[in-house]
């Protein structure tokens, strides 16, 4: 992993940390988006009782590289992610993929982050920059993946992840 981050407030970017603590069924300790029920403001407005499928936000560091090449000054934690990875094709993982950390912490991928207007408020044009099209014209959302925490533990930059794929691949969809 390249970086970890947390924010106690419902802002956009997070602050990089030496380590973060994950709590099963809750999320990143000290992060505004942690909780059993949904914490993202737009979703709370619709139904605050729905389960929080977005306890942890991950972005692949290669996206930052791609965006910097397009002129966007972004790096780890700038786009609100808790975990920045390197060398993992996050967008190609299956729903239900488990990521296990050396501490024993484990998260399960629930789906894609749906890019929102907050990206453009941070840097004009960023929303469009994290969208693409596949060969068939289908929309590709590149703004990362979301997960829930299933086992407690501490996570730090440099940790190597074990990737445990489910038996059947289920393509990621926005959550």
Short mmCIF file of C-alpha atoms in Angstrom, two decimals:
data_model
loop_
_atom_site.label_atom_id
_atom_site.label_comp_id
_atom_site.label_asym_id
_atom_site.label_seq_id
_atom_site.Cartn_x
_atom_site.Cartn_y
_atom_site.Cartn_z
CA UNK A 1 0.00 0.00 0.00
CA UNK A 2 1.12 3.51 -0.74
CA UNK A 3 -0.78 5.57 1.84
CA UNK A 4 -3.55 5.58 4.44
CA UNK A 5 -5.71 8.51 5.54
CA UNK A 6 -8.59 9.61 7.75
CA UNK A 7 -10.74 12.68 8.30
CA UNK A 8 -12.91 13.40 11.32
CA UNK A 9 -15.09 15.78 9.32
CA UNK A 10 -17.28 15.42 6.26
CA UNK A 11 -14.92 17.26 3.97
CA UNK A 12 -13.47 16.07 0.70
CA UNK A 13 -9.79 15.28 1.20
CA UNK A 14 -8.43 13.27 4.11
CA UNK A 15 -5.21 13.60 6.08
CA UNK A 16 -2.45 11.06 5.57
CA UNK A 17 -1.48 9.00 8.60
CA UNK A 18 1.31 6.66 9.65
CA UNK A 19 -1.40 4.02 10.22
CA UNK A 20 -5.19 3.68 10.50
CA UNK A 21 -7.25 1.30 12.58
CA UNK A 22 -10.09 -0.69 11.06
CA UNK A 23 -13.00 -1.92 13.16
CA UNK A 24 -15.26 -4.73 11.95
CA UNK A 25 -18.74 -3.58 10.99
CA UNK A 26 -17.77 0.05 11.63
CA UNK A 27 -14.99 1.22 9.32
CA UNK A 28 -11.94 3.42 9.84
CA UNK A 29 -11.73 4.55 13.46
CA UNK A 30 -11.90 8.34 13.64
CA UNK A 31 -13.20 8.79 10.09
CA UNK A 32 -16.41 10.72 9.40
CA UNK A 33 -17.65 7.95 7.10
CA UNK A 34 -17.36 5.18 9.70
CA UNK A 35 -20.52 3.62 11.07
CA UNK A 36 -22.91 0.72 10.78
CA UNK A 37 -25.43 2.83 8.87
CA UNK A 38 -24.69 5.04 5.87
CA UNK A 39 -22.67 8.18 6.68
CA UNK A 40 -22.31 9.91 3.29
CA UNK A 41 -24.46 13.03 3.46
CA UNK A 42 -26.36 12.50 0.21
CA UNK A 43 -27.29 8.96 1.22
CA UNK A 44 -28.22 9.95 4.79
CA UNK A 45 -30.64 12.50 3.30
CA UNK A 46 -32.37 9.72 1.35
CA UNK A 47 -32.44 7.01 4.06
CA UNK A 48 -30.23 7.18 7.13
CA UNK A 49 -31.13 3.59 8.08
CA UNK A 50 -29.52 1.90 5.08
CA UNK A 51 -26.39 -0.18 5.74
CA UNK A 52 -23.03 1.52 5.25
CA UNK A 53 -21.45 -0.23 2.25
CA UNK A 54 -18.90 2.61 2.01
CA UNK A 55 -16.94 2.27 5.26
CA UNK A 56 -13.55 2.29 3.49
CA UNK A 57 -12.65 4.05 0.22
CA UNK A 58 -9.70 2.75 -1.82
CA UNK A 59 -8.05 4.32 -4.87
CA UNK A 60 -5.27 2.84 -6.97
CA UNK A 61 -2.24 5.14 -7.03
CA UNK A 62 -1.99 4.62 -10.77
CA UNK A 63 -5.11 6.80 -11.09
CA UNK A 64 -3.23 9.66 -9.45
CA UNK A 65 -0.43 9.15 -12.01
CA UNK A 66 -2.96 9.25 -14.87
CA UNK A 67 -4.61 12.39 -13.51
CA UNK A 68 -1.29 14.19 -12.94
CA UNK A 69 -0.37 13.41 -16.56
CA UNK A 70 -3.60 15.24 -17.52
CA UNK A 71 -2.62 18.26 -15.43
CA UNK A 72 -4.50 17.55 -12.19
CA UNK A 73 -2.44 18.03 -9.03
CA UNK A 74 -3.65 15.05 -6.99
CA UNK A 75 -2.02 12.54 -4.70
CA UNK A 76 -2.91 10.08 -1.93
CA UNK A 77 -5.85 11.16 0.25
CA UNK A 78 -6.68 14.17 -1.95
CA UNK A 79 -9.78 12.52 -3.43
CA UNK A 80 -11.09 11.34 -0.06
CA UNK A 81 -9.70 7.82 -0.04
CA UNK A 82 -8.70 6.01 3.15
CA UNK A 83 -6.31 3.63 1.40
CA UNK A 84 -4.15 4.24 -1.66
CA UNK A 85 -2.84 1.06 -3.29
CA UNK A 86 -0.18 0.36 -5.91
CA UNK A 87 -0.05 -2.59 -8.28
CA UNK A 88 -3.61 -3.79 -7.64
CA UNK A 89 -6.22 -3.50 -10.38
CA UNK A 90 -8.93 -2.44 -7.93
CA UNK A 91 -11.54 -1.76 -10.61
CA UNK A 92 -11.18 -5.31 -11.96
CA UNK A 93 -11.86 -6.99 -8.61
CA UNK A 94 -15.12 -8.82 -8.00
CA UNK A 95 -17.77 -7.69 -5.60
CA UNK A 96 -17.10 -9.73 -2.47
CA UNK A 97 -13.31 -9.82 -2.89
CA UNK A 98 -11.60 -9.90 0.49
CA UNK A 99 -8.43 -7.91 1.09
CA UNK A 100 -6.47 -9.15 4.11
CA UNK A 101 -3.74 -7.10 5.79
CA UNK A 102 -0.76 -8.41 7.80
CA UNK A 103 -2.37 -7.26 11.08
CA UNK A 104 -5.34 -9.56 10.42
CA UNK A 105 -7.57 -6.67 9.38
CA UNK A 106 -9.85 -7.58 6.49
CA UNK A 107 -12.17 -5.65 4.22
CA UNK A 108 -14.66 -6.83 1.61
CA UNK A 109 -15.15 -4.91 -1.63
CA UNK A 110 -18.78 -3.81 -2.02
CA UNK A 111 -18.64 -1.81 -5.25
CA UNK A 112 -17.46 1.26 -7.11
CA UNK A 113 -17.32 4.82 -5.91
CA UNK A 114 -19.70 6.84 -8.03
CA UNK A 115 -17.92 10.07 -9.02
CA UNK A 116 -19.81 13.13 -7.81
CA UNK A 117 -19.78 16.92 -8.10
CA UNK A 118 -17.44 17.17 -5.10
CA UNK A 119 -14.64 16.16 -7.47
CA UNK A 120 -15.23 19.26 -9.62
CA UNK A 121 -15.51 21.45 -6.51
CA UNK A 122 -12.03 20.18 -5.55
CA UNK A 123 -10.53 20.57 -9.05
CA UNK A 124 -12.65 21.72 -12.02
CA UNK A 125 -12.92 18.97 -14.65
CA UNK A 126 -11.91 16.16 -12.27
CA UNK A 127 -15.26 14.36 -12.49
CA UNK A 128 -14.96 13.95 -16.25
CA UNK A 129 -11.31 12.93 -15.88
CA UNK A 130 -12.23 9.94 -13.69
CA UNK A 131 -14.81 8.69 -16.18
CA UNK A 132 -14.07 6.71 -19.31
CA UNK A 133 -15.68 4.40 -21.85
CA UNK A 134 -14.97 0.75 -22.58
CA UNK A 135 -14.79 -0.74 -26.09
CA UNK A 136 -18.58 -1.16 -26.12
CA UNK A 137 -19.24 2.42 -25.01
CA UNK A 138 -20.06 1.45 -21.42
CA UNK A 139 -19.22 3.91 -18.65
CA UNK A 140 -16.05 3.23 -16.64
CA UNK A 141 -15.94 4.78 -13.18
CA UNK A 142 -12.29 5.12 -12.10
CA UNK A 143 -12.73 6.96 -8.77
CA UNK A 144 -12.00 3.89 -6.67
CA UNK A 145 -13.81 1.15 -4.83
CA UNK A 146 -15.69 0.95 -1.56
CA UNK A 147 -15.51 -1.73 1.12
CA UNK A 148 -16.77 -2.80 4.53
CA UNK A 149 -14.55 -3.95 7.39
CA UNK A 150 -14.96 -7.58 8.45
CA UNK A 151 -11.97 -7.99 10.81
CA UNK A 152 -10.22 -5.51 13.12
CA UNK A 153 -6.62 -4.45 12.72
CA UNK A 154 -4.15 -1.71 11.90
CA UNK A 155 -3.22 -0.83 8.33
CA UNK A 156 -0.10 1.11 7.29
CA UNK A 157 1.75 2.14 4.15
CA UNK A 158 3.98 -0.68 2.94
CA UNK A 159 1.57 -3.41 4.08
CA UNK A 160 1.23 -6.21 1.55
CA UNK A 161 -2.32 -7.34 0.87
CA UNK A 162 -3.63 -10.85 0.36
CA UNK A 163 -6.38 -10.78 -2.28
CA UNK A 164 -9.04 -13.47 -1.77
CA UNK A 165 -11.41 -13.61 -4.73
CA UNK A 166 -14.87 -15.15 -4.40
CA UNK A 167 -15.69 -18.32 -6.35
CA UNK A 168 -17.67 -16.45 -9.00
CA UNK A 169 -16.70 -13.05 -10.39
CA UNK A 170 -19.38 -10.38 -9.97
CA UNK A 171 -18.56 -7.11 -11.78
CA UNK A 172 -18.45 -4.05 -9.55
CA UNK A 173 -21.28 -1.55 -9.72
CA UNK A 174 -21.71 1.78 -7.92
CA UNK A 175 -22.66 1.64 -4.25
#
